């Protein structure tokens, strides 16, 4: 049920710049929304940071814990050895149902596992999906856009039902949070024809045409991903994970290559200087910080994974998404749509892809 | 067995610029290597093109057929309706064992299916793999490089044995044809730790450490693909297919974006002009035409898939690779390595990933 004031649990210790930038980002968010935040982490350090920043009175609480999980710690061992790690404590707080959503810039696997352990799944949903917002460009209309791609790593090895549910969850998130009014759903495949892929993907194709309230745009190929062929791109978690990391790798490589060229060649240095404002725009467009983090969908409360390198601005944007998800009853809307689909087109559990 | 003069069957009718550019490319190849080429396709048109170009006397034969498969025809139907399509006739010629290898710039699925129908697999190999050469950059040493990634679409849904065989085949191709002396093999996964991925990928990881003559560099992530973390990147076919198409899509988008910016803004136009020689170098580096096509590995004779947009130069480079594969007894070397592995570490057939 929707509460009067959204309350968000925040893993204050997760991320490369935690807790400083996490706390600063949340402080900034308190000025934008009427929401309450519970910062989970080392209370002494958190208080220190809070003393130096401005935040709305009464909007921040601290839940103390000494333990946290580092970005490179091995999972699931780290979680079982540290039951009071900030990410696990935050997830437990959510479960106690006074909290609407949670947010972490920490270890992605840690967030997925902590959520799976503590937060119940939405009725009828069997697997969670991590969704990433990616920049796109439509060359027919010369306009920039964004697409949501899921799953990017929460569920490796999906069956037919999982992928259909991902399409439903992605559609609702794109509509409610990304403000895309009637999102087109594309199924990632090795060709656009209906007959492409194995038997599971062909079945997903058939089913997506039947889901009510879902606008299925058919199969899309790898080259379509960045060309705005769909607003919601559905794929299995291993493929999605490789895709977003590859995109990050290519962006990094091109910027490094530019720096290298500017260093080696005065004329290039000069030319890149002229292009700077355009390159800045491009960099901003592919900057995760703009998009409010990656939602982990499928649990009864939204979990937002902010990028590990998040600074205050990225944390603030992620916090705003968490607040909006609570205001819009996002997870309740997902529950209703999944239930409607499961009732109308019941599916057995199937072997994975 | 190695023959004195390598003989290559060429699907002269496959590709966006067939048969003109295909025939011209082969004509150019005859001046570089002592090889024989059998051009399969419409003899009247092929002769017309040959009349206008220079080629080594006695190095080209024509095998006439009226039928061919268009780039957008539906498979496998097109193949069964046109048993004499040029791509199928070329594969049949290879089978008759007077031919060492084949080459086509036509429909990829058509090549894979025609090869599977007519050319026997290498003893002990169960699935074929299409391998693509991709450009990479190592920022630690500021050097450019290339990597071979396989499978990129021949086998969707691979098991443990298939992936290990792909690693062996890729290693031998990288060493013999790409001249990488001791190629590092990376297993594409959703993280670098040994424990990443499902049970199948973890088993592949363990086995790759055991293969003799193979230099295993561990798991690699999506972001490592373009950063020269491995010389041979092993992955399942659906993921590989999406990856290479995504890379193509990103390259196209960036060049389109550059053109758009140059049109809208005089200063950008000017700056991009200064950068032109650098951008040309970059474009050449990511140009498939330089790399001699994508080898389809696993059959007793090498099949080379040239890009559908191949012009004469790309066809010539692909033909040179086909000739070298015959001179180097590539497929025989693969047979020996696979046999050695299969004998030493026998694996049951396993369910797919």
Short mmCIF file of C-alpha atoms in Angstrom, two decimals, chain B:
data_model
loop_
_atom_site.label_atom_id
_atom_site.label_comp_id
_atom_site.label_asym_id
_atom_site.label_seq_id
_atom_site.Cartn_x
_atom_site.Cartn_y
_atom_site.Cartn_z
CA UNK B 1 46.11 -34.15 -46.95
CA UNK B 2 47.84 -31.04 -48.19
CA UNK B 3 47.66 -30.68 -51.94
CA UNK B 4 50.28 -29.13 -54.19
CA UNK B 5 48.00 -26.32 -55.40
CA UNK B 6 45.24 -25.14 -53.06
CA UNK B 7 41.82 -25.07 -54.70
CA UNK B 8 39.03 -22.83 -53.39
CA UNK B 9 35.34 -22.99 -54.27
CA UNK B 10 33.77 -19.51 -54.40
CA UNK B 11 30.07 -18.70 -54.16
CA UNK B 12 30.19 -16.02 -56.86
CA UNK B 13 26.53 -15.04 -56.44
CA UNK B 14 26.45 -14.31 -52.67
CA UNK B 15 26.80 -10.78 -51.27
CA UNK B 16 25.44 -7.29 -51.90
CA UNK B 17 27.91 -6.66 -54.74
CA UNK B 18 27.88 -10.14 -56.28
CA UNK B 19 28.93 -11.31 -58.73
CA UNK B 20 30.94 -8.26 -59.94
CA UNK B 21 33.02 -7.52 -56.83
CA UNK B 22 33.38 -11.20 -55.92
CA UNK B 23 34.86 -12.03 -59.32
CA UNK B 24 37.13 -8.97 -59.27
CA UNK B 25 38.42 -9.88 -55.80
CA UNK B 26 39.21 -13.44 -56.85
CA UNK B 27 40.92 -12.20 -59.99
CA UNK B 28 43.16 -10.01 -57.82
CA UNK B 29 43.89 -12.96 -55.50
CA UNK B 30 45.21 -15.05 -58.39
CA UNK B 31 48.13 -12.64 -58.70
CA UNK B 32 49.12 -13.09 -55.07
CA UNK B 33 49.01 -16.85 -54.60
CA UNK B 34 49.57 -19.96 -56.61
CA UNK B 35 46.01 -21.24 -56.17
CA UNK B 36 43.06 -22.37 -58.24
CA UNK B 37 39.55 -20.93 -57.82
CA UNK B 38 36.24 -22.41 -58.93
CA UNK B 39 33.65 -19.65 -59.32
CA UNK B 40 30.15 -21.06 -58.79
CA UNK B 41 27.34 -19.04 -60.38
CA UNK B 42 25.89 -17.71 -63.62
CA UNK B 43 28.66 -18.42 -66.16
CA UNK B 44 27.53 -15.76 -68.62
CA UNK B 45 27.71 -12.92 -66.08
CA UNK B 46 30.91 -14.24 -64.52
CA UNK B 47 32.62 -14.45 -67.92
CA UNK B 48 31.55 -10.90 -68.68
CA UNK B 49 33.24 -9.65 -65.51
CA UNK B 50 36.36 -11.76 -66.10
CA UNK B 51 36.70 -10.28 -69.59
CA UNK B 52 37.26 -6.85 -68.04
CA UNK B 53 39.86 -7.77 -65.39
CA UNK B 54 43.34 -9.26 -65.19
CA UNK B 55 43.92 -12.70 -63.65
CA UNK B 56 46.55 -15.39 -63.77
CA UNK B 57 46.02 -17.73 -66.69
CA UNK B 58 44.54 -21.12 -65.81
CA UNK B 59 43.78 -20.16 -62.22
CA UNK B 60 40.01 -19.68 -62.55
CA UNK B 61 37.30 -22.15 -63.55
CA UNK B 62 33.56 -21.58 -63.68
CA UNK B 63 30.91 -23.99 -62.42
CA UNK B 64 27.61 -22.86 -63.85
CA UNK B 65 24.36 -22.64 -61.90
CA UNK B 66 21.29 -20.46 -62.43
CA UNK B 67 20.13 -20.48 -58.84
CA UNK B 68 21.30 -18.44 -55.89
CA UNK B 69 20.02 -17.43 -52.44
CA UNK B 70 19.35 -13.76 -51.74
CA UNK B 71 20.55 -12.05 -48.54
CA UNK B 72 17.02 -11.79 -47.14
CA UNK B 73 15.61 -15.17 -48.13
CA UNK B 74 14.16 -17.31 -45.38
CA UNK B 75 16.15 -20.33 -44.31
CA UNK B 76 16.17 -23.31 -44.34
CA UNK B 77 13.32 -23.15 -46.88
CA UNK B 78 15.33 -21.32 -49.55
CA UNK B 79 18.02 -24.01 -49.44
CA UNK B 80 15.60 -26.90 -49.81
CA UNK B 81 13.75 -25.17 -52.65
CA UNK B 82 17.00 -24.40 -54.50
CA UNK B 83 19.30 -27.41 -54.21
CA UNK B 84 21.49 -25.91 -56.93
CA UNK B 85 21.88 -22.51 -55.32
CA UNK B 86 25.48 -21.33 -55.76
CA UNK B 87 26.27 -21.60 -52.04
CA UNK B 88 25.04 -25.21 -51.89
CA UNK B 89 26.86 -26.16 -55.10
CA UNK B 90 30.09 -24.69 -53.73
CA UNK B 91 29.71 -26.74 -50.53
CA UNK B 92 29.03 -29.89 -52.58
CA UNK B 93 32.18 -29.27 -54.62
CA UNK B 94 34.19 -29.07 -51.41
CA UNK B 95 32.76 -32.38 -50.28
CA UNK B 96 33.98 -34.05 -53.46
CA UNK B 97 37.47 -33.51 -51.98
CA UNK B 98 39.16 -32.00 -54.94
CA UNK B 99 38.52 -28.66 -53.23
CA UNK B 100 40.30 -27.44 -50.10
CA UNK B 101 38.11 -24.63 -48.82
CA UNK B 102 35.16 -22.45 -49.75
CA UNK B 103 34.30 -18.78 -49.62
CA UNK B 104 30.98 -16.92 -49.65
CA UNK B 105 29.85 -13.35 -49.02
CA UNK B 106 26.23 -14.49 -49.06
CA UNK B 107 23.66 -15.26 -46.40
CA UNK B 108 25.45 -16.40 -43.19
CA UNK B 109 22.75 -18.88 -42.24
CA UNK B 110 22.89 -20.25 -45.78
CA UNK B 111 26.62 -20.88 -45.51
CA UNK B 112 26.32 -22.58 -42.11
CA UNK B 113 23.46 -24.79 -43.32
CA UNK B 114 25.04 -25.64 -46.68
CA UNK B 115 28.30 -26.56 -44.95
CA UNK B 116 26.47 -28.64 -42.33
CA UNK B 117 24.60 -30.49 -45.09
CA UNK B 118 27.50 -31.21 -47.40
CA UNK B 119 30.87 -30.97 -45.62
CA UNK B 120 31.76 -33.56 -42.97
CA UNK B 121 32.72 -32.25 -39.56
CA UNK B 122 36.18 -32.73 -38.14
CA UNK B 123 36.32 -36.02 -36.26
CA UNK B 124 35.39 -35.43 -32.60
CA UNK B 125 33.94 -31.94 -33.17
CA UNK B 126 30.17 -31.76 -32.64
CA UNK B 127 29.34 -28.13 -33.42
CA UNK B 128 30.78 -25.53 -35.76
CA UNK B 129 31.76 -22.01 -34.72
CA UNK B 130 31.83 -18.83 -36.74
CA UNK B 131 34.73 -16.64 -35.64
CA UNK B 132 35.03 -12.87 -36.12
CA UNK B 133 38.13 -10.72 -35.90
CA UNK B 134 37.55 -7.57 -33.83
CA UNK B 135 39.79 -4.54 -33.26
CA UNK B 136 41.10 -3.95 -29.75
CA UNK B 137 43.33 -1.50 -27.92
CA UNK B 138 45.60 -2.17 -24.98
CA UNK B 139 45.80 1.04 -22.94
CA UNK B 140 48.58 -0.20 -20.71
CA UNK B 141 50.94 -0.37 -23.66
CA UNK B 142 49.13 2.11 -25.94
CA UNK B 143 49.07 -0.44 -28.75
CA UNK B 144 46.37 -1.59 -31.11
CA UNK B 145 45.59 -5.24 -31.58
CA UNK B 146 43.01 -7.69 -32.77
CA UNK B 147 41.12 -10.48 -31.09
CA UNK B 148 39.23 -13.45 -32.48
CA UNK B 149 35.77 -14.03 -30.97
CA UNK B 150 33.84 -17.27 -31.45
CA UNK B 151 31.10 -18.42 -31.76
CA UNK B 152 29.25 -15.46 -33.26
CA UNK B 153 26.18 -17.26 -34.51
CA UNK B 154 26.74 -20.75 -35.93
CA UNK B 155 25.75 -22.61 -32.74
CA UNK B 156 23.05 -21.20 -30.48
CA UNK B 157 23.04 -22.93 -27.08
CA UNK B 158 26.45 -24.48 -26.46
CA UNK B 159 27.45 -27.15 -23.96
CA UNK B 160 30.75 -27.55 -22.08
CA UNK B 161 32.39 -29.66 -24.80
CA UNK B 162 31.40 -27.26 -27.58
CA UNK B 163 32.97 -24.31 -25.79
CA UNK B 164 36.22 -26.15 -25.07
CA UNK B 165 36.44 -27.18 -28.72
CA UNK B 166 35.80 -23.55 -29.76
CA UNK B 167 38.76 -22.53 -27.59
CA UNK B 168 40.99 -25.12 -29.28
CA UNK B 169 39.85 -24.19 -32.80
CA UNK B 170 40.21 -20.46 -32.10
CA UNK B 171 43.71 -20.93 -30.70
CA UNK B 172 44.88 -22.78 -33.80
CA UNK B 173 43.27 -20.27 -36.17
CA UNK B 174 44.79 -17.31 -34.28
CA UNK B 175 48.22 -18.92 -34.37
CA UNK B 176 48.24 -20.21 -37.95
CA UNK B 177 46.30 -17.50 -39.77
CA UNK B 178 46.42 -14.37 -37.59
CA UNK B 179 50.09 -14.97 -36.71
CA UNK B 180 49.59 -14.57 -32.95
CA UNK B 181 52.36 -16.77 -31.59
CA UNK B 182 50.96 -17.93 -28.23
CA UNK B 183 47.34 -16.72 -28.15
CA UNK B 184 45.70 -16.03 -24.77
CA UNK B 185 42.21 -17.56 -24.50
CA UNK B 186 39.55 -15.68 -22.49
CA UNK B 187 36.20 -17.17 -21.48
CA UNK B 188 33.45 -14.55 -21.73
CA UNK B 189 31.49 -14.41 -18.47
CA UNK B 190 29.63 -11.97 -16.22
CA UNK B 191 32.68 -11.44 -14.02
CA UNK B 192 36.34 -12.42 -13.89
CA UNK B 193 36.31 -14.69 -10.82
CA UNK B 194 36.56 -18.45 -11.32
CA UNK B 195 33.17 -18.84 -9.59
CA UNK B 196 31.23 -16.67 -12.08
CA UNK B 197 28.53 -17.98 -14.41
CA UNK B 198 26.46 -21.14 -14.11
CA UNK B 199 27.83 -24.67 -13.48
CA UNK B 200 28.59 -25.18 -17.21
CA UNK B 201 30.83 -22.10 -17.50
CA UNK B 202 32.58 -23.05 -14.26
CA UNK B 203 33.30 -26.47 -15.74
CA UNK B 204 34.59 -24.91 -18.98
CA UNK B 205 36.88 -22.73 -16.84
CA UNK B 206 38.33 -25.80 -15.10
CA UNK B 207 38.82 -27.69 -18.36
CA UNK B 208 40.47 -24.83 -20.23
CA UNK B 209 43.24 -24.87 -17.63
CA UNK B 210 43.92 -28.49 -18.60
CA UNK B 211 44.04 -28.30 -22.40
CA UNK B 212 47.60 -28.84 -23.60
CA UNK B 213 48.98 -26.20 -25.96
CA UNK B 214 46.30 -23.72 -24.87
CA UNK B 215 47.14 -20.57 -22.89
CA UNK B 216 44.10 -19.87 -20.74
CA UNK B 217 43.83 -16.29 -19.45
CA UNK B 218 40.72 -16.89 -17.31
CA UNK B 219 37.29 -15.28 -17.47
CA UNK B 220 36.88 -11.93 -19.17
CA UNK B 221 33.99 -9.45 -18.91
CA UNK B 222 32.14 -7.43 -21.52
CA UNK B 223 34.33 -4.39 -20.89
CA UNK B 224 37.47 -6.45 -21.61
CA UNK B 225 36.34 -7.43 -25.12
CA UNK B 226 37.75 -4.35 -26.85
CA UNK B 227 40.67 -3.93 -24.45
CA UNK B 228 42.84 -6.79 -25.67
CA UNK B 229 42.43 -8.87 -22.51
CA UNK B 230 42.55 -12.02 -24.66
CA UNK B 231 43.52 -12.94 -28.21
CA UNK B 232 40.79 -15.56 -28.49
CA UNK B 233 37.43 -14.88 -26.83
CA UNK B 234 35.17 -17.90 -26.33
CA UNK B 235 31.40 -17.52 -25.96
CA UNK B 236 28.05 -19.05 -26.84
CA UNK B 237 26.73 -18.19 -30.32
CA UNK B 238 23.75 -16.03 -29.41
CA UNK B 239 25.86 -13.79 -27.14
CA UNK B 240 28.66 -13.58 -29.73
CA UNK B 241 26.23 -12.69 -32.49
CA UNK B 242 24.71 -9.88 -30.42
CA UNK B 243 28.17 -8.59 -29.47
CA UNK B 244 29.55 -8.21 -32.99
CA UNK B 245 26.33 -6.66 -34.27
CA UNK B 246 26.30 -4.25 -31.32
CA UNK B 247 29.88 -3.22 -32.12
CA UNK B 248 28.89 -2.60 -35.72
CA UNK B 249 25.83 -0.64 -34.59
CA UNK B 250 27.89 1.56 -32.26
CA UNK B 251 30.50 2.27 -34.96
CA UNK B 252 27.77 3.18 -37.47
CA UNK B 253 26.05 5.42 -34.92
CA UNK B 254 29.22 7.31 -34.05
CA UNK B 255 30.10 7.96 -37.69
CA UNK B 256 26.51 9.09 -38.38
CA UNK B 257 26.67 11.34 -35.32
CA UNK B 258 29.90 12.86 -36.62
CA UNK B 259 28.36 13.54 -40.03
CA UNK B 260 25.30 15.07 -38.37
CA UNK B 261 27.45 17.32 -36.16
CA UNK B 262 29.56 18.43 -39.14
CA UNK B 263 26.43 19.39 -41.04
CA UNK B 264 24.93 21.40 -38.18
CA UNK B 265 28.00 23.25 -37.00
CA UNK B 266 30.75 24.87 -39.12
CA UNK B 267 33.34 24.68 -36.32
CA UNK B 268 32.67 20.96 -35.86
CA UNK B 269 32.94 20.51 -39.63
CA UNK B 270 36.34 22.20 -39.52
CA UNK B 271 37.55 20.23 -36.47
CA UNK B 272 36.43 16.90 -37.92
CA UNK B 273 38.34 17.82 -41.09
CA UNK B 274 41.54 18.14 -39.04
CA UNK B 275 40.83 14.78 -37.41
CA UNK B 276 40.10 13.12 -40.74
CA UNK B 277 43.36 11.21 -41.10
CA UNK B 278 43.00 9.85 -37.56
CA UNK B 279 39.36 8.93 -38.09
CA UNK B 280 40.30 7.21 -41.34
CA UNK B 281 42.88 5.15 -39.45
CA UNK B 282 40.21 4.27 -36.88
CA UNK B 283 37.72 3.37 -39.59
CA UNK B 284 40.30 1.20 -41.33
CA UNK B 285 40.97 -0.53 -38.04
CA UNK B 286 37.31 -1.44 -37.53
CA UNK B 287 36.82 -2.32 -41.20
CA UNK B 288 35.96 -5.99 -41.70
CA UNK B 289 37.50 -5.75 -45.20
CA UNK B 290 40.98 -5.77 -43.65
CA UNK B 291 40.62 -9.04 -41.80
CA UNK B 292 39.82 -11.57 -44.50
CA UNK B 293 36.34 -12.60 -43.45
CA UNK B 294 34.98 -14.78 -40.68
CA UNK B 295 36.13 -18.41 -40.64
CA UNK B 296 33.53 -21.09 -40.03
CA UNK B 297 35.46 -23.67 -38.03
CA UNK B 298 34.68 -27.29 -37.27
CA UNK B 299 34.28 -28.71 -40.77
CA UNK B 300 36.94 -30.78 -42.52
CA UNK B 301 37.50 -27.89 -44.91
CA UNK B 302 37.59 -24.24 -43.98
CA UNK B 303 34.59 -22.13 -44.99
CA UNK B 304 35.15 -18.39 -45.05
CA UNK B 305 32.22 -16.02 -44.65
CA UNK B 306 33.10 -12.66 -46.18
CA UNK B 307 30.96 -9.69 -45.07
CA UNK B 308 27.77 -9.21 -47.10
CA UNK B 309 28.95 -5.73 -48.10
CA UNK B 310 32.34 -7.04 -49.30
CA UNK B 311 33.89 -5.33 -52.29
CA UNK B 312 36.82 -6.72 -54.29
CA UNK B 313 39.47 -5.94 -51.66
CA UNK B 314 37.60 -7.74 -48.86
CA UNK B 315 36.98 -10.73 -51.16
CA UNK B 316 40.66 -10.86 -52.08
CA UNK B 317 41.70 -10.82 -48.41
CA UNK B 318 39.20 -13.59 -47.63
CA UNK B 319 40.51 -15.63 -50.56
CA UNK B 320 44.06 -15.27 -49.27
CA UNK B 321 42.97 -16.64 -45.87
CA UNK B 322 41.27 -19.59 -47.57
CA UNK B 323 44.46 -20.35 -49.50
CA UNK B 324 46.64 -20.07 -46.41
CA UNK B 325 44.33 -22.39 -44.45
CA UNK B 326 44.90 -25.03 -47.11
CA UNK B 327 48.68 -24.47 -47.26
CA UNK B 328 48.92 -24.70 -43.46
CA UNK B 329 46.68 -27.78 -43.13
CA UNK B 330 44.60 -25.80 -40.61
CA UNK B 331 41.75 -28.29 -40.32
CA UNK B 332 44.15 -31.21 -39.90
CA UNK B 333 45.86 -29.38 -37.01
CA UNK B 334 42.46 -28.78 -35.40
CA UNK B 335 41.62 -32.48 -35.80
CA UNK B 336 44.81 -33.52 -34.01
CA UNK B 337 44.34 -31.11 -31.08
CA UNK B 338 40.66 -31.97 -30.57
CA UNK B 339 41.43 -35.67 -30.72
CA UNK B 340 44.20 -35.27 -28.13
CA UNK B 341 41.83 -33.40 -25.79
CA UNK B 342 38.90 -35.78 -26.32
CA UNK B 343 41.12 -38.78 -25.61
CA UNK B 344 42.77 -37.35 -22.53
CA UNK B 345 39.68 -35.73 -20.96
CA UNK B 346 36.61 -37.54 -22.30
CA UNK B 347 33.36 -35.61 -21.76
CA UNK B 348 29.81 -36.87 -21.96
CA UNK B 349 27.43 -34.88 -24.09
CA UNK B 350 25.94 -32.31 -21.77
CA UNK B 351 22.81 -30.17 -21.76
CA UNK B 352 23.18 -26.74 -23.35
CA UNK B 353 23.94 -23.49 -21.55
#
